XYZ file of C-alpha atoms in Angstrom:
750
model
C -63.220 -69.533 -22.688
C -63.404 -73.026 -21.219
C -66.613 -73.712 -19.337
C -67.163 -76.159 -16.482
C -69.055 -79.351 -17.149
C -72.807 -79.353 -16.671
C -74.068 -80.344 -13.265
C -71.027 -79.024 -11.383
C -70.800 -75.856 -9.346
C -68.272 -73.317 -10.514
C -67.742 -69.915 -8.938
C -65.919 -66.965 -10.344
C -62.811 -66.223 -8.210
C -63.362 -63.218 -5.974
C -60.699 -60.835 -4.678
C -59.240 -61.949 -1.349
C -60.202 -59.566 1.469
C -58.905 -59.443 5.051
C -60.648 -61.845 7.381
C -61.643 -59.051 9.681
C -63.594 -57.322 6.951
C -65.078 -60.429 5.351
C -65.808 -62.422 8.459
C -65.687 -66.192 8.707
C -69.459 -66.584 8.236
C -70.027 -63.986 5.560
C -71.272 -65.605 2.320
C -69.418 -64.851 -0.941
C -70.773 -62.109 -3.143
C -73.028 -63.461 -5.909
C -71.903 -63.064 -9.483
C -74.357 -60.595 -11.072
C -73.425 -61.672 -14.615
C -74.147 -65.340 -13.957
C -77.445 -64.664 -12.198
C -78.522 -62.284 -14.964
C -77.752 -64.893 -17.622
C -79.662 -67.504 -15.653
C -82.698 -65.235 -15.437
C -82.535 -64.589 -19.169
C -82.503 -68.309 -19.938
C -85.392 -68.925 -17.527
C -87.410 -66.151 -19.127
C -86.647 -67.555 -22.584
C -87.782 -71.038 -21.542
C -90.976 -69.637 -20.041
C -91.621 -67.580 -23.153
C -91.224 -70.533 -25.493
C -93.449 -72.700 -23.274
C -96.206 -70.074 -23.431
C -95.705 -69.723 -27.200
C -95.919 -73.494 -27.657
C -99.162 -73.692 -25.672
C -100.678 -70.927 -27.793
C -99.490 -72.552 -31.012
C -100.933 -75.918 -29.962
C -104.291 -74.230 -29.359
C -104.068 -72.519 -32.753
C -103.180 -75.806 -34.468
C -106.223 -77.489 -32.910
C -108.514 -74.713 -34.188
C -107.214 -74.473 -37.797
C -107.696 -76.934 -40.598
C -110.218 -78.816 -42.682
C -113.596 -79.726 -41.291
C -114.844 -76.211 -40.456
C -114.570 -76.774 -36.712
C -113.690 -73.580 -34.857
C -112.317 -72.838 -31.415
C -115.667 -73.314 -29.649
C -116.156 -76.766 -31.155
C -112.611 -77.798 -30.203
C -113.117 -76.553 -26.649
C -116.431 -78.420 -26.405
C -114.688 -81.609 -27.513
C -111.746 -81.217 -25.144
C -114.017 -80.498 -22.137
C -116.713 -82.917 -23.363
C -119.344 -80.274 -22.834
C -122.804 -81.542 -23.686
C -121.415 -84.916 -24.681
C -119.460 -83.389 -27.570
C -117.140 -86.385 -27.813
C -120.107 -88.455 -28.881
C -120.452 -86.333 -32.037
C -118.925 -88.437 -34.820
C -117.978 -85.378 -36.877
C -116.183 -83.673 -33.977
C -114.530 -86.942 -33.043
C -113.225 -87.376 -36.597
C -111.989 -83.803 -37.112
C -110.581 -83.098 -33.644
C -109.908 -86.514 -32.157
C -108.584 -88.389 -35.188
C -107.039 -85.600 -37.252
C -106.079 -82.415 -35.405
C -104.944 -83.721 -32.022
C -102.697 -86.505 -33.439
C -101.301 -84.126 -36.062
C -100.552 -81.411 -33.516
C -98.969 -83.883 -31.114
C -96.848 -85.286 -33.944
C -95.707 -81.782 -34.911
C -94.676 -81.020 -31.332
C -92.774 -84.289 -30.865
C -91.115 -84.271 -34.299
C -90.067 -80.623 -33.912
C -88.685 -81.265 -30.437
C -86.849 -84.373 -31.664
C -85.194 -82.523 -34.547
C -84.307 -79.578 -32.292
C -82.684 -81.760 -29.623
C -80.912 -83.865 -32.259
C -79.506 -80.751 -33.909
C -78.294 -79.382 -30.579
C -76.610 -82.691 -29.704
C -74.917 -82.904 -33.076
C -73.642 -79.327 -32.845
C -72.256 -80.033 -29.376
C -70.512 -83.300 -30.244
C -68.961 -81.934 -33.466
C -68.136 -78.572 -31.831
C -69.631 -76.964 -34.909
C -72.558 -74.540 -34.426
C -73.504 -75.045 -38.085
C -73.919 -78.824 -37.886
C -77.228 -80.218 -39.125
C -78.980 -83.525 -38.496
C -78.435 -84.608 -42.079
C -74.680 -84.848 -41.381
C -75.012 -88.421 -40.112
C -76.591 -89.517 -43.382
C -79.949 -90.042 -41.659
C -82.054 -88.106 -44.158
C -80.310 -89.658 -47.155
C -80.642 -93.150 -45.702
C -84.338 -92.626 -45.003
C -84.915 -91.355 -48.543
C -83.098 -94.349 -50.015
C -85.172 -96.681 -47.857
C -88.461 -95.155 -49.033
C -87.432 -95.163 -52.699
C -86.224 -98.757 -52.498
C -89.482 -99.767 -50.834
C -91.553 -98.106 -53.564
C -89.526 -99.269 -56.573
C -88.273 -102.687 -55.470
C -90.950 -103.904 -53.063
C -93.983 -102.154 -54.513
C -94.967 -100.593 -51.188
C -97.659 -97.929 -51.250
C -98.862 -96.966 -47.783
C -97.950 -94.552 -45.021
C -96.995 -97.311 -42.593
C -94.767 -98.991 -45.203
C -93.005 -95.674 -45.854
C -92.530 -95.273 -42.101
C -90.854 -98.672 -41.737
C -88.636 -98.194 -44.797
C -87.604 -94.682 -43.740
C -86.722 -95.773 -40.223
C -84.731 -98.827 -41.362
C -82.858 -96.807 -43.993
C -82.006 -94.073 -41.491
C -80.712 -96.516 -38.881
C -78.624 -98.467 -41.425
C -77.111 -95.255 -42.821
C -76.130 -93.847 -39.440
C -74.793 -97.256 -38.376
C -72.461 -97.299 -41.374
C -71.348 -93.757 -40.560
C -70.491 -94.802 -37.005
C -68.550 -97.844 -38.221
C -66.491 -95.826 -40.696
C -65.897 -92.877 -38.375
C -64.980 -95.173 -35.486
C -62.093 -96.866 -37.290
C -58.503 -95.990 -36.319
C -58.992 -94.576 -32.892
C -62.620 -93.646 -32.503
C -64.984 -91.175 -34.090
C -63.602 -87.653 -33.855
C -65.904 -84.737 -34.727
C -64.249 -84.277 -38.128
C -64.487 -87.978 -38.958
C -68.187 -88.040 -38.063
C -68.899 -85.062 -40.299
C -66.858 -86.364 -43.225
C -68.210 -89.895 -43.024
C -71.778 -88.625 -42.785
C -71.357 -86.204 -45.679
C -69.699 -88.791 -47.912
C -72.159 -91.603 -47.253
C -75.085 -89.185 -47.380
C -73.997 -88.089 -50.840
C -73.589 -91.692 -51.981
C -77.026 -92.661 -50.672
C -78.487 -89.596 -52.366
C -76.911 -90.661 -55.633
C -78.283 -94.203 -55.312
C -81.719 -92.720 -54.607
C -81.469 -90.696 -57.807
C -80.397 -93.800 -59.766
C -83.666 -95.491 -58.819
C -85.832 -92.404 -59.239
C -84.655 -91.380 -62.721
C -85.465 -94.848 -64.058
C -89.001 -94.975 -62.644
C -91.486 -92.164 -63.232
C -93.975 -93.751 -60.819
C -91.417 -93.901 -58.034
C -90.429 -90.287 -58.640
C -94.072 -89.167 -58.591
C -94.504 -90.569 -55.075
C -91.078 -89.577 -53.873
C -91.232 -85.906 -54.937
C -94.088 -85.223 -52.524
C -92.727 -87.321 -49.651
C -89.303 -85.654 -49.813
C -90.852 -82.221 -49.197
C -91.964 -83.275 -45.719
C -95.558 -83.051 -44.545
C -97.851 -83.880 -41.640
C -100.928 -84.126 -43.848
C -100.964 -87.908 -43.735
C -101.168 -88.166 -39.941
C -104.466 -89.810 -38.995
C -104.986 -91.294 -35.557
C -102.294 -92.435 -33.196
C -101.149 -95.576 -35.018
C -97.863 -94.379 -36.523
C -97.078 -92.064 -33.632
C -97.785 -94.839 -31.137
C -95.342 -97.177 -32.889
C -92.520 -94.633 -32.870
C -93.246 -92.953 -29.534
C -90.998 -95.461 -27.652
C -88.158 -94.659 -30.080
C -88.586 -90.939 -29.474
C -88.720 -91.528 -25.719
C -85.454 -93.476 -25.783
C -83.836 -90.704 -27.844
C -84.930 -88.011 -25.382
C -83.672 -90.093 -22.433
C -80.289 -90.551 -24.137
C -80.072 -86.781 -24.675
C -80.851 -86.189 -21.005
C -78.280 -88.711 -19.748
C -75.496 -87.610 -22.074
C -75.739 -83.878 -21.267
C -73.191 -83.926 -18.435
C -70.455 -86.040 -20.128
C -70.956 -84.107 -23.358
C -70.368 -80.859 -21.463
C -67.108 -82.330 -20.180
C -66.173 -83.317 -23.720
C -66.461 -79.670 -24.766
C -63.446 -78.964 -22.527
C -61.274 -81.262 -24.658
C -60.676 -84.999 -24.839
C -57.770 -84.976 -22.390
C -59.644 -83.077 -19.686
C -62.736 -85.208 -20.262
C -60.659 -88.341 -19.668
C -59.212 -86.846 -16.506
C -62.795 -86.369 -15.262
C -63.516 -90.055 -15.821
C -65.244 -89.916 -19.208
C -64.475 -91.852 -22.389
C -64.768 -89.537 -25.444
C -65.258 -92.295 -28.095
C -68.072 -93.822 -26.050
C -69.696 -90.412 -25.513
C -69.644 -89.655 -29.234
C -71.076 -93.062 -30.080
C -73.905 -92.684 -27.568
C -74.672 -89.187 -28.864
C -74.740 -90.478 -32.436
C -77.148 -93.237 -31.407
C -79.422 -90.704 -29.712
C -79.333 -88.394 -32.740
C -80.102 -91.348 -34.995
C -83.108 -92.466 -32.966
C -84.588 -88.970 -32.781
C -83.970 -88.062 -36.410
C -84.949 -91.436 -37.854
C -88.270 -91.408 -36.013
C -88.903 -87.793 -37.066
C -88.120 -88.518 -40.727
C -90.298 -91.607 -40.668
C -93.251 -89.618 -39.300
C -92.997 -86.390 -41.302
C -90.429 -86.855 -44.057
C -86.960 -85.289 -44.294
C -87.515 -81.813 -42.838
C -84.136 -80.188 -43.283
C -82.812 -77.010 -41.665
C -84.917 -77.299 -38.492
C -82.191 -78.992 -36.443
C -79.675 -76.349 -37.505
C -82.058 -73.499 -36.713
C -83.137 -74.792 -33.286
C -79.618 -75.631 -32.130
C -78.181 -72.355 -33.402
C -80.896 -70.244 -31.783
C -80.622 -72.167 -28.495
C -76.873 -71.520 -28.432
C -77.479 -67.837 -29.087
C -79.755 -67.668 -26.019
C -78.141 -70.081 -23.542
C -74.493 -69.874 -24.540
C -72.433 -72.940 -23.640
C -74.747 -74.397 -20.949
C -75.732 -77.637 -22.637
C -78.758 -78.699 -20.503
C -80.397 -75.316 -21.066
C -79.528 -75.480 -24.754
C -81.135 -78.917 -25.108
C -84.320 -77.743 -23.422
C -84.488 -74.586 -25.502
C -83.694 -76.441 -28.726
C -86.554 -78.859 -28.110
C -88.999 -76.025 -27.399
C -87.816 -73.998 -30.403
C -88.070 -76.984 -32.723
C -91.582 -77.773 -31.503
C -92.697 -74.136 -31.903
C -91.214 -73.724 -35.387
C -92.650 -76.970 -36.762
C -96.067 -76.332 -35.214
C -96.353 -72.817 -36.634
C -95.016 -74.078 -39.985
C -97.651 -76.811 -40.066
C -100.392 -74.277 -39.300
C -99.097 -71.993 -42.052
C -98.922 -74.913 -44.484
C -102.657 -75.461 -44.027
C -103.726 -71.871 -44.685
C -101.325 -70.304 -47.201
C -102.602 -72.218 -50.246
C -106.096 -73.399 -49.382
C -107.715 -75.778 -50.265
C -104.288 -77.407 -50.774
C -101.402 -77.721 -48.319
C -97.963 -76.226 -48.800
C -94.873 -78.362 -48.073
C -93.960 -77.886 -44.430
C -90.215 -78.009 -45.129
C -90.586 -74.975 -47.390
C -92.372 -73.065 -44.623
C -89.614 -74.044 -42.180
C -86.995 -72.656 -44.573
C -88.954 -69.430 -45.099
C -89.246 -68.936 -41.326
C -85.817 -70.170 -40.325
C -83.619 -68.446 -42.891
C -84.532 -64.860 -41.840
C -84.164 -65.829 -38.168
C -80.659 -67.179 -38.762
C -79.721 -64.052 -40.679
C -80.990 -61.808 -37.872
C -78.965 -63.761 -35.317
C -75.794 -63.657 -37.348
C -76.178 -59.911 -37.862
C -76.731 -59.242 -34.156
C -74.264 -58.734 -31.336
C -75.363 -62.076 -29.928
C -72.876 -63.745 -32.249
C -70.055 -62.761 -29.901
C -71.584 -64.752 -27.018
C -71.529 -67.882 -29.160
C -67.795 -67.871 -29.697
C -68.380 -67.137 -33.376
C -66.872 -63.682 -33.713
C -64.874 -62.721 -36.727
C -61.098 -63.129 -36.471
C -59.547 -60.605 -34.150
C -57.825 -57.579 -35.423
C -54.729 -58.350 -33.430
C -52.743 -59.159 -36.524
C -53.588 -55.973 -38.353
C -50.925 -53.936 -36.586
C -48.272 -56.442 -37.528
C -49.659 -56.513 -41.064
C -49.367 -52.733 -41.407
C -45.881 -52.784 -39.933
C -44.729 -55.437 -42.379
C -46.314 -53.512 -45.221
C -44.449 -50.329 -44.210
C -41.201 -52.248 -43.996
C -41.821 -53.692 -47.418
C -42.591 -50.302 -48.926
C -39.469 -48.739 -47.350
C -37.069 -51.237 -48.893
C -34.763 -49.256 -51.171
C -35.204 -50.075 -54.814
C -31.439 -50.577 -55.296
C -31.204 -52.884 -52.300
C -34.079 -54.897 -53.676
C -32.395 -54.984 -57.049
C -29.129 -56.176 -55.492
C -30.924 -58.995 -53.636
C -29.945 -62.340 -55.126
C -32.634 -64.085 -57.124
C -32.975 -67.736 -56.257
C -34.811 -69.928 -58.734
C -37.216 -72.306 -57.017
C -36.402 -75.984 -57.137
C -38.057 -78.183 -59.762
C -38.342 -75.286 -62.219
C -36.684 -74.144 -65.431
C -36.694 -70.880 -67.398
C -38.211 -70.787 -70.871
C -36.876 -67.828 -72.905
C -38.165 -66.409 -76.155
C -36.422 -63.204 -77.094
C -37.008 -60.569 -74.400
C -39.669 -62.733 -72.752
C -38.959 -65.417 -70.185
C -41.230 -67.801 -68.276
C -40.580 -69.771 -65.111
C -41.999 -73.263 -65.651
C -42.509 -75.886 -62.951
C -41.459 -79.315 -64.183
C -43.805 -81.453 -62.100
C -46.843 -79.243 -62.684
C -46.113 -79.145 -66.435
C -45.758 -82.915 -66.658
C -48.987 -83.335 -64.670
C -50.837 -80.998 -67.036
C -49.505 -82.852 -70.090
C -50.580 -86.171 -68.566
C -54.073 -84.844 -67.826
C -54.343 -83.426 -71.362
C -53.400 -86.795 -72.858
C -55.943 -88.583 -70.669
C -58.541 -86.009 -71.685
C -57.965 -86.747 -75.388
C -58.390 -90.447 -74.706
C -61.581 -89.789 -72.718
C -63.012 -87.671 -75.552
C -62.352 -90.409 -78.105
C -63.869 -93.105 -75.882
C -66.888 -90.915 -75.164
C -67.430 -90.358 -78.883
C -67.040 -94.115 -79.441
C -69.388 -95.184 -76.634
C -72.608 -96.657 -77.965
C -71.350 -96.999 -81.532
C -71.081 -100.743 -82.021
C -70.366 -100.503 -85.748
C -67.493 -98.020 -85.454
C -64.037 -98.975 -84.270
C -61.937 -96.858 -81.939
C -59.521 -95.944 -84.715
C -62.360 -94.769 -86.957
C -63.781 -92.767 -84.087
C -60.393 -91.195 -83.394
C -60.049 -90.098 -87.001
C -63.623 -88.813 -87.110
C -63.015 -86.648 -84.045
C -60.375 -84.740 -86.026
C -62.470 -84.644 -89.227
C -60.877 -87.503 -91.179
C -62.381 -90.690 -92.604
C -65.820 -91.540 -93.880
C -68.196 -88.596 -94.298
C -70.943 -90.368 -92.339
C -68.557 -91.121 -89.470
C -67.434 -87.481 -89.294
C -71.033 -86.233 -89.380
C -72.148 -88.685 -86.694
C -69.293 -87.960 -84.309
C -68.820 -84.223 -84.786
C -72.464 -83.277 -85.189
C -74.176 -85.447 -82.607
C -71.478 -86.543 -80.166
C -68.881 -83.813 -79.887
C -71.427 -81.097 -79.093
C -72.369 -82.870 -75.878
C -68.735 -83.670 -75.141
C -67.675 -80.035 -75.595
C -70.483 -78.971 -73.254
C -69.170 -81.438 -70.687
C -65.598 -80.218 -71.147
C -66.564 -76.601 -70.545
C -68.750 -77.400 -67.523
C -66.054 -79.585 -65.960
C -63.297 -77.047 -66.574
C -65.396 -74.271 -65.032
C -66.226 -76.389 -61.967
C -62.618 -77.479 -61.486
C -61.284 -73.935 -61.660
C -64.056 -72.589 -59.380
C -63.286 -75.295 -56.813
C -59.561 -74.518 -56.900
C -60.225 -70.824 -56.330
C -62.607 -71.326 -53.397
C -60.453 -73.972 -51.698
C -57.374 -71.771 -51.915
C -59.249 -68.722 -50.639
C -60.726 -70.615 -47.688
C -57.543 -72.635 -47.016
C -59.864 -75.640 -46.723
C -60.121 -78.690 -48.961
C -63.841 -78.952 -48.203
C -64.667 -75.459 -49.468
C -66.742 -75.373 -52.652
C -69.033 -72.771 -54.269
C -72.034 -74.505 -52.668
C -71.083 -72.942 -49.331
C -72.122 -69.523 -50.628
C -75.431 -70.740 -52.048
C -74.037 -70.424 -55.581
C -75.252 -73.775 -56.920
C -78.703 -73.584 -55.356
C -79.156 -69.977 -56.471
C -78.104 -70.791 -60.040
C -80.343 -73.880 -60.104
C -83.375 -71.951 -58.860
C -82.772 -69.218 -61.456
C -82.578 -71.722 -64.311
C -85.752 -73.461 -63.120
C -87.581 -70.152 -62.915
C -86.505 -69.442 -66.492
C -88.117 -72.749 -67.530
C -91.461 -70.947 -67.311
C -90.405 -68.822 -70.282
C -88.826 -71.723 -72.167
C -90.628 -73.054 -75.243
C -89.482 -76.633 -74.599
C -90.421 -76.647 -70.925
C -87.447 -78.904 -70.238
C -84.491 -76.516 -70.143
C -84.192 -72.960 -69.024
C -81.839 -70.353 -70.418
C -78.198 -71.197 -69.737
C -77.418 -67.572 -68.924
C -79.847 -67.714 -65.982
C -77.259 -69.815 -64.102
C -74.592 -67.103 -63.779
C -77.258 -64.506 -62.989
C -78.715 -66.665 -60.193
C -75.251 -67.364 -58.817
C -74.347 -63.684 -58.857
C -77.612 -62.698 -57.149
C -77.028 -65.330 -54.443
C -73.508 -64.082 -53.728
C -74.590 -60.428 -53.724
C -77.312 -61.219 -51.197
C -74.893 -63.237 -49.047
C -72.302 -60.451 -49.225
C -74.701 -57.643 -48.387
C -76.484 -59.492 -45.588
C -73.289 -60.786 -43.988
C -71.723 -57.330 -44.066
C -69.018 -58.112 -46.574
C -66.932 -61.163 -47.311
C -63.370 -60.581 -46.187
C -62.677 -62.512 -42.980
C -66.306 -62.855 -41.792
C -66.204 -66.624 -41.954
C -69.177 -67.633 -39.816
C -71.385 -64.843 -41.080
C -70.788 -65.849 -44.671
C -71.356 -69.536 -43.911
C -74.587 -68.979 -41.999
C -76.045 -66.624 -44.580
C -74.899 -68.972 -47.349
C -76.695 -71.868 -45.677
C -79.826 -69.756 -45.317
C -79.666 -68.758 -48.981
C -79.183 -72.400 -50.014
C -82.174 -73.461 -47.925
C -84.415 -70.819 -49.511
C -83.258 -71.572 -53.052
C -83.566 -75.332 -52.508
C -87.089 -74.878 -51.144
C -88.021 -72.843 -54.226
C -86.597 -75.593 -56.447
C -88.606 -78.318 -54.710
C -91.805 -76.269 -54.981
C -91.282 -75.769 -58.712
C -90.801 -79.509 -59.197
C -93.823 -80.457 -57.110
C -96.168 -78.080 -58.977
C -95.341 -79.208 -62.533
C -96.736 -82.126 -64.492
C -95.063 -85.496 -64.055
C -93.312 -85.489 -67.440
C -92.003 -81.971 -67.039
C -91.013 -82.545 -63.406
C -89.182 -85.774 -64.293
C -87.075 -84.081 -66.958
C -86.360 -81.134 -64.681
C -85.409 -83.469 -61.817
C -82.872 -85.119 -64.094
C -81.392 -81.710 -64.863
C -81.294 -80.704 -61.182
C -79.265 -83.865 -60.586
C -76.725 -82.672 -63.177
C -77.203 -83.749 -66.780
C -75.728 -83.131 -70.229
C -78.683 -84.649 -72.051
C -79.732 -82.327 -74.884
C -76.755 -80.023 -74.413
C -74.573 -79.131 -77.381
C -72.701 -76.376 -79.204
C -75.486 -73.836 -78.684
C -74.729 -73.859 -74.952
C -71.036 -74.723 -75.042
C -69.897 -71.935 -77.395
C -71.143 -68.985 -75.282
C -69.651 -70.579 -72.192
C -66.356 -71.151 -74.005
C -66.284 -67.435 -74.758
C -66.846 -66.775 -71.064
C -64.012 -69.138 -70.147
C -61.746 -67.410 -72.669
C -62.194 -64.238 -70.619
C -62.263 -65.683 -67.080
C -59.393 -68.187 -67.309
C -56.714 -65.600 -68.259
C -57.918 -63.412 -65.387
C -57.581 -66.355 -62.995
C -54.075 -67.101 -64.293
C -53.145 -63.422 -63.937
C -53.935 -63.461 -60.212
C -52.405 -66.912 -59.685
C -49.223 -65.491 -58.098
C -51.219 -63.522 -55.540
C -53.499 -66.508 -55.003
C -50.534 -68.656 -54.007
C -49.533 -66.076 -51.406
C -53.059 -66.163 -49.928
C -52.423 -69.665 -48.654
C -50.494 -67.910 -45.891
C -52.059 -65.403 -43.506
C -52.972 -61.888 -44.623
C -50.008 -60.323 -42.798
C -47.553 -62.491 -44.718
C -49.360 -61.747 -47.978
C -49.128 -58.007 -47.297
C -45.405 -58.270 -46.496
C -44.921 -59.858 -49.927
C -46.681 -56.968 -51.639
C -50.082 -58.598 -52.190
C -53.395 -56.895 -51.403
C -55.232 -59.814 -49.800
C -58.666 -58.183 -49.753
C -58.614 -57.219 -53.417
C -57.253 -60.602 -54.496
C -59.882 -62.403 -52.443
C -62.695 -60.360 -53.973
C -61.487 -60.859 -57.560
C -61.021 -64.603 -57.107
C -64.390 -64.975 -55.427
C -66.160 -63.190 -58.276
C -64.320 -65.406 -60.760
C -65.360 -68.555 -58.866
C -68.979 -67.422 -58.750
C -69.073 -66.680 -62.479
C -67.438 -70.013 -63.324
C -69.760 -72.033 -61.095
C -72.784 -70.203 -62.494
C -71.709 -70.982 -66.059
C -71.264 -74.649 -65.169
C -74.738 -74.870 -63.605
C -76.196 -73.165 -66.659
C -74.739 -75.926 -68.833
C -75.174 -79.136 -66.874
C -77.021 -78.333 -63.675
C -75.485 -78.740 -60.212
C -72.960 -81.506 -60.884
C -71.718 -82.646 -57.492
C -68.189 -83.379 -56.228
C -66.316 -82.145 -59.321
C -65.461 -78.797 -57.729
C -64.356 -80.656 -54.587
C -62.373 -83.482 -56.166
C -60.637 -81.714 -59.059
C -58.311 -79.462 -57.004
C -57.469 -82.347 -54.659
C -56.445 -84.628 -57.518
C -54.601 -81.862 -59.370
C -52.714 -80.880 -56.221
C -51.607 -84.467 -55.695
C -50.218 -84.533 -59.229
C -48.676 -81.048 -59.345
C -47.282 -81.032 -55.807
C -48.391 -79.253 -52.644
C -46.418 -76.053 -53.323
C -48.438 -75.112 -56.403
C -51.931 -73.694 -56.889
C -53.045 -76.080 -59.660
C -55.336 -73.816 -61.684
C -54.636 -75.434 -65.063
C -54.516 -78.915 -63.555
C -57.858 -78.377 -61.818
C -59.461 -77.299 -65.094
C -58.160 -80.352 -66.939
C -59.141 -82.669 -64.081
C -62.665 -81.255 -63.896
C -63.135 -81.638 -67.641
C -61.803 -85.197 -67.474
C -64.095 -86.174 -64.580
C -67.234 -84.834 -66.249
C -66.517 -86.489 -69.612
C -65.713 -89.848 -67.995
C -68.784 -89.675 -65.729
C -71.029 -88.809 -68.684
C -69.630 -91.744 -70.636
C -70.219 -94.136 -67.736
C -73.755 -92.831 -67.354
C -74.522 -93.595 -70.999
C -73.185 -97.158 -70.979
C -73.921 -98.305 -67.405
C -77.467 -99.500 -68.135
C -78.771 -100.828 -71.413
C -81.663 -98.716 -72.670
C -81.417 -95.991 -70.031
C -79.055 -93.170 -69.160
C -77.761 -91.956 -65.819
C -77.223 -88.189 -65.538
C -73.614 -87.157 -65.101
C -74.325 -85.571 -61.715
C -75.666 -88.839 -60.316
C -72.549 -90.705 -61.452
C -70.210 -88.140 -59.884
C -72.222 -88.203 -56.647
C -72.234 -91.993 -56.348
C -68.499 -92.173 -57.033
C -67.678 -88.980 -55.156
C -68.738 -90.269 -51.733
C -66.139 -93.063 -51.625
C -63.575 -90.657 -53.062
C -64.251 -88.184 -50.267
C -63.798 -90.945 -47.699
C -60.549 -92.082 -49.303
C -59.052 -88.608 -49.533
C -60.280 -87.020 -46.318
C -60.415 -89.931 -43.883
C -56.970 -91.255 -44.694
C -53.894 -91.292 -42.542
C -53.072 -87.608 -43.023
C -56.586 -86.245 -43.300
C -56.098 -83.746 -40.517
C -53.341 -82.012 -42.408
C -55.226 -81.920 -45.665
C -58.592 -80.597 -44.456
């Protein structure tokens, strides 16, 4: 339903009554639904204000220094000259009050920024990291530590703020090309550049243990370093400007929700509105990240919960989002001080532990319908059943008499009683990818061997030539290469399955929490590993399966429940990612550094011992995927069409989803969460095979090719050091995503 813009008066049309009964001076009947909703929002605002006041009081009374509520009250009221007490002045005046005020302002800033971003992108699942702000801030801090030798809270603040502003500025420039920044362009540009900045951050971190040691604690987010009002005072004007921008843009942004054409007819300029909103989000988020580190998930939680309470009324949503963000961050900061005394827990982990269950409760409630996020209507089910009955009633003889038309660009391959329909273009594309894969394997085996020619390497790969050459290549090089081939093939096939199921080129297994669940499971298994560097490879599929089972059960089943699955998947990813960061922060520097490399995606130390079991798994899963390929192609249409063609859409979707989960889990067990391969492989394979085909084989070959090439580049890019394969794919994947998805026909491909 289209809603009126904020600040205007809109009345629900009432039935026309005779003038004699209504009377010329009789006021119109009030709308009970609107007044009831208004009272509910007012009560919610009042409730969150009271909760925030109580949480502020609790924050002032909890913490180091052994100063209780009576001492804090004495200081605030200056009873008996309490402010002259140096100890009270230090604990309350210099530590607790500035920290509490920072928590309130940072939480409110992230909540308002998340609400603005969700409104401008028309996506209730948008998060403040979409503009690349968090990634830019992280890159700024890492560059300051490694390149400039900075080592102070104020220096981190400056670097984080500059990096965040530069990152979001680049996003605006890219998204604003060719007609202004649409919601999809903003999201894609932010995601792509954010991934690239994250990869560059990892490039610096993996080559400097000292930089990683400082970065791994900063990236968790914390308010422990807040002392006095210095840093807050410097960024308070930035926060103030961001809040003012949010206040001024509320009315035009409400008009923009009605559509660009209607917004223009009301006198607004959509590109300008989106740019101003992006600037406001940047100011709020950059200042928040500079003060407390990259606290993820809070903007999503606050904006989502505010929408669940206030519906589409943007001013009320902004107010509620700010209050919710302030409450959540304040209570998280209090919990961080007490859950692991005498140490402090990372506040971002507490936010995830609080926010994930809240999101799940919302998505399981009836409130989801008021947010415009209901599951697809059942209106097509009657037509689906009718088509299915018609299909089942077709006489067998009539079906047999129907002429069989061979699709274009195909030929029939016969061998005795068996015959196969082969697509020419897809076959040629697969042969080309296979040839390129052989070349990539030879070059990867040759890389780093200065005393061995390419021809000698090629012969050694197949077991010919000098005995030492064969031993060197097949024993020490090919094991890693085979591991990369299997991981890439599994990722490519998993990406093809999920993109076809979702009918969306952006869909990857990460959306269901598969990668984060598998990564957390492997890291937990490190505790029982003798080496302390790698966990059991089989923990990856188990973690992925557990994540999907939880998402399925909590969301009430997969099927067509799109938003439920996405929200629960995001919550699962946040929890698993928080667990991963905690594991890394609690281990020794050497162990944490090696594990961080693996969590970036690495083939270092991987060989036949890992590759062979996974190859056996692929030998089982790939034929199953090929067996359902015909039904998978039909799923690219709607379920009614699939049913009319004799395909059970629900069963096919479930089988393919389980296959994708198992494949992605196997890949994570081998090489960690290698980014962008599952996204890019089906896109490239589809370009080669043609849009009418589901390129299962091509996606496998492309994924294997990408991983082997990226691993080779990582080994030869820097002399004396090695870049993990996941970092290479992430750095190169961002520009690829921009090229593929922000091109001339991006709207038709996404």
